[in-house]
């Protein structure tokens, strides 16, 4: 059974700082690893999808990496902005049951 | 707007009543998922459809819960005899094979 853990649960940084969010999973036979953003009262917005054969994906100021052997993924956010404040979740989506972490709530202070 | 649409956005009901939620996926997506999310937690998988076939159900989906996708397009999730513990955000997502899941904004259920 796949379990996904995200630490820390909350993070506060000053604007402009680079930061890393962590995601750990227990089953190295992971299919895909997806990072999402969730704003209060909203659904999940997909940020990056790393397929099992890939090691990283980049989109703008975001870079996500996947290390299946260690069971870890990281989301790197460069030059953080107040608009980046949200909850960031990682998940293991598959053609059926998908497992998500409980998220890291990020606050970027102006 | 061609995203995933969920209705209603918020449902308030008394304990013991039945409720039904609707999800309209992105039109070309053949896969549809239902999740439940409580405050401070990630989404928990409930059930999954490929076209009109319900292929997987979580143990969380008790006999009070039923989901349908009659024509492989929209889906409904019904909860019978609601309980306090059913209060949560119910999220729907859709996808094509091997592609990212796209989520709706959810239906927030509040049980009085």
PDB file of C-alpha atoms in Angstrom:
ATOM      1  CA  UNK A   1       0.000   0.000   0.000  1.00  0.00           C
ATOM      2  CA  UNK A   2       1.420   3.340  -1.065  1.00  0.00           C
ATOM      3  CA  UNK A   3       1.763   5.963   1.671  1.00  0.00           C
ATOM      4  CA  UNK A   4       2.781   9.545   0.970  1.00  0.00           C
ATOM      5  CA  UNK A   5       4.233  11.885   3.587  1.00  0.00           C
ATOM      6  CA  UNK A   6       4.949  15.594   3.364  1.00  0.00           C
ATOM      7  CA  UNK A   7       7.128  17.430   5.850  1.00  0.00           C
ATOM      8  CA  UNK A   8       6.911  20.136   7.110  1.00  0.00           C
ATOM      9  CA  UNK A   9       3.169  20.647   7.431  1.00  0.00           C
ATOM     10  CA  UNK A  10       3.665  24.417   7.246  1.00  0.00           C
ATOM     11  CA  UNK A  11       6.418  26.726   6.049  1.00  0.00           C
ATOM     12  CA  UNK A  12       6.773  30.513   6.184  1.00  0.00           C
ATOM     13  CA  UNK A  13       9.425  32.344   4.167  1.00  0.00           C
ATOM     14  CA  UNK A  14      10.173  35.959   3.164  1.00  0.00           C
ATOM     15  CA  UNK A  15       9.503  37.009  -0.395  1.00  0.00           C
ATOM     16  CA  UNK A  16      12.317  36.278  -2.826  1.00  0.00           C
ATOM     17  CA  UNK A  17      13.633  33.223  -1.015  1.00  0.00           C
ATOM     18  CA  UNK A  18      14.232  29.938  -2.819  1.00  0.00           C
ATOM     19  CA  UNK A  19      12.641  26.960  -1.091  1.00  0.00           C
ATOM     20  CA  UNK A  20      12.245  23.197  -1.280  1.00  0.00           C
ATOM     21  CA  UNK A  21       9.177  21.151  -0.381  1.00  0.00           C
ATOM     22  CA  UNK A  22       9.598  17.469   0.389  1.00  0.00           C
ATOM     23  CA  UNK A  23       7.492  14.430  -0.418  1.00  0.00           C
ATOM     24  CA  UNK A  24       8.266  10.844   0.663  1.00  0.00           C
ATOM     25  CA  UNK A  25       6.562   7.683  -0.542  1.00  0.00           C
ATOM     26  CA  UNK A  26       6.849   4.096   0.652  1.00  0.00           C
ATOM     27  CA  UNK A  27       6.427   2.075  -2.549  1.00  0.00           C
ATOM     28  CA  UNK A  28       9.333   2.573  -4.968  1.00  0.00           C
ATOM     29  CA  UNK A  29       7.249   0.962  -7.723  1.00  0.00           C
ATOM     30  CA  UNK A  30       5.572   4.297  -8.122  1.00  0.00           C
ATOM     31  CA  UNK A  31       3.683   4.938 -11.337  1.00  0.00           C
ATOM     32  CA  UNK A  32       3.795   8.734 -11.536  1.00  0.00           C
ATOM     33  CA  UNK A  33       4.410  11.533  -9.049  1.00  0.00           C
ATOM     34  CA  UNK A  34       2.351  14.683  -9.362  1.00  0.00           C
ATOM     35  CA  UNK A  35       2.617  17.989  -7.539  1.00  0.00           C
ATOM     36  CA  UNK A  36      -0.497  20.098  -6.980  1.00  0.00           C
ATOM     37  CA  UNK A  37      -1.358  23.486  -5.587  1.00  0.00           C
ATOM     38  CA  UNK A  38      -4.541  24.041  -3.585  1.00  0.00           C
ATOM     39  CA  UNK A  39      -5.914  27.441  -2.645  1.00  0.00           C
ATOM     40  CA  UNK A  40      -8.434  27.716   0.234  1.00  0.00           C
ATOM     41  CA  UNK A  41     -11.868  26.419  -0.753  1.00  0.00           C
ATOM     42  CA  UNK A  42     -10.664  25.319  -4.166  1.00  0.00           C
ATOM     43  CA  UNK A  43      -9.759  22.086  -5.882  1.00  0.00           C
ATOM     44  CA  UNK A  44      -6.276  20.919  -6.785  1.00  0.00           C
ATOM     45  CA  UNK A  45      -4.372  22.526  -9.642  1.00  0.00           C
ATOM     46  CA  UNK A  46      -1.762  20.324 -11.281  1.00  0.00           C
ATOM     47  CA  UNK A  47       1.700  21.894 -11.318  1.00  0.00           C
ATOM     48  CA  UNK A  48       4.025  19.164 -12.540  1.00  0.00           C
ATOM     49  CA  UNK A  49       3.711  15.483 -13.421  1.00  0.00           C
ATOM     50  CA  UNK A  50       6.834  13.302 -13.333  1.00  0.00           C
ATOM     51  CA  UNK A  51       6.377   9.981 -15.034  1.00  0.00           C
ATOM     52  CA  UNK A  52       8.109   6.953 -13.556  1.00  0.00           C
ATOM     53  CA  UNK A  53      10.773   6.934 -16.282  1.00  0.00           C
ATOM     54  CA  UNK A  54      11.655  10.596 -15.691  1.00  0.00           C
ATOM     55  CA  UNK A  55      13.771  12.222 -12.998  1.00  0.00           C
ATOM     56  CA  UNK A  56      12.550  15.803 -13.117  1.00  0.00           C
ATOM     57  CA  UNK A  57      10.189  18.305 -14.669  1.00  0.00           C
ATOM     58  CA  UNK A  58      10.404  22.093 -14.870  1.00  0.00           C
ATOM     59  CA  UNK A  59       7.809  24.794 -15.375  1.00  0.00           C
ATOM     60  CA  UNK A  60       8.798  28.419 -14.947  1.00  0.00           C
ATOM     61  CA  UNK A  61      10.060  28.941 -11.394  1.00  0.00           C
ATOM     62  CA  UNK A  62       9.132  25.398 -10.403  1.00  0.00           C
ATOM     63  CA  UNK A  63      11.309  22.302 -10.623  1.00  0.00           C
ATOM     64  CA  UNK A  64      10.246  18.876  -9.378  1.00  0.00           C
ATOM     65  CA  UNK A  65      12.546  15.899  -9.018  1.00  0.00           C
ATOM     66  CA  UNK A  66      11.861  12.225  -8.441  1.00  0.00           C
ATOM     67  CA  UNK A  67      14.221   9.679  -6.864  1.00  0.00           C
ATOM     68  CA  UNK A  68      12.435   6.351  -6.834  1.00  0.00           C
ATOM     69  CA  UNK A  69      15.276   4.481  -5.116  1.00  0.00           C
ATOM     70  CA  UNK A  70      15.102   6.709  -2.041  1.00  0.00           C
ATOM     71  CA  UNK A  71      11.346   7.192  -2.200  1.00  0.00           C
ATOM     72  CA  UNK A  72      11.561  10.967  -2.394  1.00  0.00           C
ATOM     73  CA  UNK A  73      10.397  13.853  -4.518  1.00  0.00           C
ATOM     74  CA  UNK A  74      11.140  17.526  -4.073  1.00  0.00           C
ATOM     75  CA  UNK A  75       9.482  20.652  -5.409  1.00  0.00           C
ATOM     76  CA  UNK A  76      11.855  23.583  -5.757  1.00  0.00           C
ATOM     77  CA  UNK A  77      10.343  27.075  -5.956  1.00  0.00           C
ATOM     78  CA  UNK A  78      12.696  29.835  -7.046  1.00  0.00           C
ATOM     79  CA  UNK A  79      12.329  33.489  -6.074  1.00  0.00           C
ATOM     80  CA  UNK A  80       9.151  32.946  -4.072  1.00  0.00           C
ATOM     81  CA  UNK A  81       6.323  35.504  -4.311  1.00  0.00           C
ATOM     82  CA  UNK A  82       3.329  36.226  -2.042  1.00  0.00           C
ATOM     83  CA  UNK A  83       1.112  34.748  -4.761  1.00  0.00           C
ATOM     84  CA  UNK A  84       2.820  31.404  -4.208  1.00  0.00           C
ATOM     85  CA  UNK A  85       1.110  31.165  -0.803  1.00  0.00           C
ATOM     86  CA  UNK A  86      -1.026  28.020  -0.906  1.00  0.00           C
ATOM     87  CA  UNK A  87      -1.018  24.375   0.137  1.00  0.00           C
ATOM     88  CA  UNK A  88       1.189  22.152  -1.998  1.00  0.00           C
ATOM     89  CA  UNK A  89       0.336  18.468  -2.242  1.00  0.00           C
ATOM     90  CA  UNK A  90       2.130  15.588  -3.861  1.00  0.00           C
ATOM     91  CA  UNK A  91       0.339  12.508  -5.053  1.00  0.00           C
ATOM     92  CA  UNK A  92       0.812   9.202  -6.751  1.00  0.00           C
ATOM     93  CA  UNK A  93      -1.897   9.168  -9.403  1.00  0.00           C
ATOM     94  CA  UNK A  94      -2.597   5.981 -11.241  1.00  0.00           C
ATOM     95  CA  UNK A  95      -5.335   4.443 -13.325  1.00  0.00           C
ATOM     96  CA  UNK A  96      -7.429   3.859 -10.251  1.00  0.00           C
ATOM     97  CA  UNK A  97      -6.655   4.514  -6.627  1.00  0.00           C
ATOM     98  CA  UNK A  98      -4.469   7.556  -6.145  1.00  0.00           C
ATOM     99  CA  UNK A  99      -2.672   8.415  -2.907  1.00  0.00           C
ATOM    100  CA  UNK A 100      -1.909  11.953  -1.736  1.00  0.00           C
ATOM    101  CA  UNK A 101       0.099  13.524   1.037  1.00  0.00           C
ATOM    102  CA  UNK A 102      -1.517  15.917   3.495  1.00  0.00           C
ATOM    103  CA  UNK A 103       0.322  18.877   1.981  1.00  0.00           C
ATOM    104  CA  UNK A 104       2.664  21.650   3.032  1.00  0.00           C
ATOM    105  CA  UNK A 105       1.015  25.020   3.621  1.00  0.00           C
ATOM    106  CA  UNK A 106       3.343  27.712   2.321  1.00  0.00           C
ATOM    107  CA  UNK A 107       3.151  31.356   3.368  1.00  0.00           C
ATOM    108  CA  UNK A 108       5.342  33.849   1.516  1.00  0.00           C
ATOM    109  CA  UNK A 109       5.552  37.136   3.398  1.00  0.00           C
ATOM    110  CA  UNK A 110       5.967  40.410   1.452  1.00  0.00           C
TER     111      UNK A 110
ATOM    112  CA  UNK B   1     -14.864  27.140 -19.207  1.00  0.00           C
ATOM    113  CA  UNK B   2     -13.865  23.608 -20.197  1.00  0.00           C
ATOM    114  CA  UNK B   3     -12.618  22.495 -16.785  1.00  0.00           C
ATOM    115  CA  UNK B   4     -14.186  19.981 -14.392  1.00  0.00           C
ATOM    116  CA  UNK B   5     -17.457  21.341 -13.027  1.00  0.00           C
ATOM    117  CA  UNK B   6     -19.036  20.306  -9.734  1.00  0.00           C
ATOM    118  CA  UNK B   7     -22.465  21.205  -8.400  1.00  0.00           C
ATOM    119  CA  UNK B   8     -23.539  22.355  -5.944  1.00  0.00           C
ATOM    120  CA  UNK B   9     -20.519  24.164  -4.509  1.00  0.00           C
ATOM    121  CA  UNK B  10     -21.882  23.959  -0.992  1.00  0.00           C
ATOM    122  CA  UNK B  11     -24.584  21.710   0.497  1.00  0.00           C
ATOM    123  CA  UNK B  12     -25.963  22.088   4.017  1.00  0.00           C
ATOM    124  CA  UNK B  13     -28.302  19.377   5.224  1.00  0.00           C
ATOM    125  CA  UNK B  14     -29.636  17.794   8.370  1.00  0.00           C
ATOM    126  CA  UNK B  15     -28.319  14.503   9.642  1.00  0.00           C
ATOM    127  CA  UNK B  16     -30.233  11.587   8.155  1.00  0.00           C
ATOM    128  CA  UNK B  17     -31.070  13.292   4.851  1.00  0.00           C
ATOM    129  CA  UNK B  18     -29.897  12.062   1.462  1.00  0.00           C
ATOM    130  CA  UNK B  19     -27.680  14.237  -0.741  1.00  0.00           C
ATOM    131  CA  UNK B  20     -26.528  13.973  -4.343  1.00  0.00           C
ATOM    132  CA  UNK B  21     -23.587  15.718  -5.983  1.00  0.00           C
ATOM    133  CA  UNK B  22     -22.879  16.066  -9.674  1.00  0.00           C
ATOM    134  CA  UNK B  23     -19.585  16.162 -11.565  1.00  0.00           C
ATOM    135  CA  UNK B  24     -19.167  17.130 -15.222  1.00  0.00           C
ATOM    136  CA  UNK B  25     -15.679  16.103 -16.370  1.00  0.00           C
ATOM    137  CA  UNK B  26     -13.634  17.538 -19.206  1.00  0.00           C
ATOM    138  CA  UNK B  27     -15.452  16.244 -22.265  1.00  0.00           C
ATOM    139  CA  UNK B  28     -12.656  14.204 -23.861  1.00  0.00           C
ATOM    140  CA  UNK B  29     -11.623  12.531 -20.580  1.00  0.00           C
ATOM    141  CA  UNK B  30     -12.741   8.925 -20.180  1.00  0.00           C
ATOM    142  CA  UNK B  31     -11.565   8.533 -16.579  1.00  0.00           C
ATOM    143  CA  UNK B  32     -13.388  10.056 -13.619  1.00  0.00           C
ATOM    144  CA  UNK B  33     -12.450   9.964  -9.940  1.00  0.00           C
ATOM    145  CA  UNK B  34     -14.194  10.893  -6.680  1.00  0.00           C
ATOM    146  CA  UNK B  35     -12.248  11.907  -3.565  1.00  0.00           C
ATOM    147  CA  UNK B  36     -13.114  13.109  -0.081  1.00  0.00           C
ATOM    148  CA  UNK B  37     -11.010  15.732   1.678  1.00  0.00           C
ATOM    149  CA  UNK B  38     -11.222  16.915   5.279  1.00  0.00           C
ATOM    150  CA  UNK B  39      -9.506  19.983   6.705  1.00  0.00           C
ATOM    151  CA  UNK B  40      -5.743  19.644   6.873  1.00  0.00           C
ATOM    152  CA  UNK B  41      -5.716  16.319   5.040  1.00  0.00           C
ATOM    153  CA  UNK B  42      -4.993  15.289   1.503  1.00  0.00           C
ATOM    154  CA  UNK B  43      -7.732  13.877  -0.742  1.00  0.00           C
ATOM    155  CA  UNK B  44      -8.798  10.303   0.021  1.00  0.00           C
ATOM    156  CA  UNK B  45      -9.734   8.120  -2.928  1.00  0.00           C
ATOM    157  CA  UNK B  46     -13.369   6.998  -3.041  1.00  0.00           C
ATOM    158  CA  UNK B  47     -14.021   5.532  -6.476  1.00  0.00           C
ATOM    159  CA  UNK B  48     -12.942   5.516 -10.116  1.00  0.00           C
ATOM    160  CA  UNK B  49     -14.730   5.143 -13.449  1.00  0.00           C
ATOM    161  CA  UNK B  50     -13.410   4.339 -16.871  1.00  0.00           C
ATOM    162  CA  UNK B  51     -16.169   5.421 -19.223  1.00  0.00           C
ATOM    163  CA  UNK B  52     -19.369   4.145 -17.591  1.00  0.00           C
ATOM    164  CA  UNK B  53     -17.716   1.265 -15.728  1.00  0.00           C
ATOM    165  CA  UNK B  54     -16.962   1.674 -12.012  1.00  0.00           C
ATOM    166  CA  UNK B  55     -13.630  -0.134 -11.782  1.00  0.00           C
ATOM    167  CA  UNK B  56     -12.474   0.490  -8.241  1.00  0.00           C
ATOM    168  CA  UNK B  57     -14.050   1.439  -4.917  1.00  0.00           C
ATOM    169  CA  UNK B  58     -12.415   2.319  -1.621  1.00  0.00           C
ATOM    170  CA  UNK B  59     -13.417   0.729   1.659  1.00  0.00           C
ATOM    171  CA  UNK B  60     -14.314   4.309   2.622  1.00  0.00           C
ATOM    172  CA  UNK B  61     -17.266   3.991   0.263  1.00  0.00           C
ATOM    173  CA  UNK B  62     -19.727   2.389   2.675  1.00  0.00           C
ATOM    174  CA  UNK B  63     -23.098   1.023   1.630  1.00  0.00           C
ATOM    175  CA  UNK B  64     -24.570   4.493   2.213  1.00  0.00           C
ATOM    176  CA  UNK B  65     -22.505   5.833  -0.681  1.00  0.00           C
ATOM    177  CA  UNK B  66     -23.210   5.161  -4.329  1.00  0.00           C
ATOM    178  CA  UNK B  67     -21.712   6.617  -7.482  1.00  0.00           C
ATOM    179  CA  UNK B  68     -22.854   6.359 -11.068  1.00  0.00           C
ATOM    180  CA  UNK B  69     -21.678   7.465 -14.475  1.00  0.00           C
ATOM    181  CA  UNK B  70     -24.554   6.285 -16.636  1.00  0.00           C
ATOM    182  CA  UNK B  71     -23.414   7.361 -20.091  1.00  0.00           C
ATOM    183  CA  UNK B  72     -19.728   7.741 -19.481  1.00  0.00           C
ATOM    184  CA  UNK B  73     -20.055  11.493 -19.236  1.00  0.00           C
ATOM    185  CA  UNK B  74     -21.234  13.190 -16.027  1.00  0.00           C
ATOM    186  CA  UNK B  75     -21.206  11.372 -12.698  1.00  0.00           C
ATOM    187  CA  UNK B  76     -23.267  11.559  -9.515  1.00  0.00           C
ATOM    188  CA  UNK B  77     -22.294  10.698  -5.962  1.00  0.00           C
ATOM    189  CA  UNK B  78     -25.145  10.015  -3.548  1.00  0.00           C
ATOM    190  CA  UNK B  79     -24.906   9.740   0.212  1.00  0.00           C
ATOM    191  CA  UNK B  80     -27.889   8.238   1.986  1.00  0.00           C
ATOM    192  CA  UNK B  81     -28.771   8.797   5.649  1.00  0.00           C
ATOM    193  CA  UNK B  82     -26.011  11.348   6.124  1.00  0.00           C
ATOM    194  CA  UNK B  83     -23.979  11.341   9.338  1.00  0.00           C
ATOM    195  CA  UNK B  84     -21.873  14.039  11.026  1.00  0.00           C
ATOM    196  CA  UNK B  85     -18.707  12.287   9.858  1.00  0.00           C
ATOM    197  CA  UNK B  86     -19.719  12.775   6.242  1.00  0.00           C
ATOM    198  CA  UNK B  87     -18.965  16.499   6.506  1.00  0.00           C
ATOM    199  CA  UNK B  88     -16.101  17.099   4.085  1.00  0.00           C
ATOM    200  CA  UNK B  89     -15.154  18.459   0.690  1.00  0.00           C
ATOM    201  CA  UNK B  90     -16.026  16.028  -2.096  1.00  0.00           C
ATOM    202  CA  UNK B  91     -13.713  16.424  -5.073  1.00  0.00           C
ATOM    203  CA  UNK B  92     -14.097  15.103  -8.592  1.00  0.00           C
ATOM    204  CA  UNK B  93     -11.246  14.725 -11.076  1.00  0.00           C
ATOM    205  CA  UNK B  94     -10.992  13.522 -14.656  1.00  0.00           C
ATOM    206  CA  UNK B  95      -8.198  12.469 -16.955  1.00  0.00           C
ATOM    207  CA  UNK B  96      -7.223  10.725 -20.154  1.00  0.00           C
ATOM    208  CA  UNK B  97      -4.992   7.659 -20.018  1.00  0.00           C
ATOM    209  CA  UNK B  98      -1.530   8.465 -18.649  1.00  0.00           C
ATOM    210  CA  UNK B  99      -2.289  12.157 -18.402  1.00  0.00           C
ATOM    211  CA  UNK B 100      -2.573  14.400 -15.304  1.00  0.00           C
ATOM    212  CA  UNK B 101      -5.788  14.431 -13.335  1.00  0.00           C
ATOM    213  CA  UNK B 102      -7.740  17.680 -13.484  1.00  0.00           C
ATOM    214  CA  UNK B 103      -9.788  18.564 -10.426  1.00  0.00           C
ATOM    215  CA  UNK B 104     -13.001  20.480  -9.938  1.00  0.00           C
ATOM    216  CA  UNK B 105     -13.457  22.958  -7.085  1.00  0.00           C
ATOM    217  CA  UNK B 106     -15.427  20.442  -5.063  1.00  0.00           C
ATOM    218  CA  UNK B 107     -18.703  20.311  -3.182  1.00  0.00           C
ATOM    219  CA  UNK B 108     -18.464  21.187   0.483  1.00  0.00           C
ATOM    220  CA  UNK B 109     -20.940  19.154   2.541  1.00  0.00           C
ATOM    221  CA  UNK B 110     -21.966  20.392   5.978  1.00  0.00           C
ATOM    222  CA  UNK B 111     -24.131  18.161   8.177  1.00  0.00           C
ATOM    223  CA  UNK B 112     -26.125  19.967  10.863  1.00  0.00           C
TER     224      UNK B 112
END
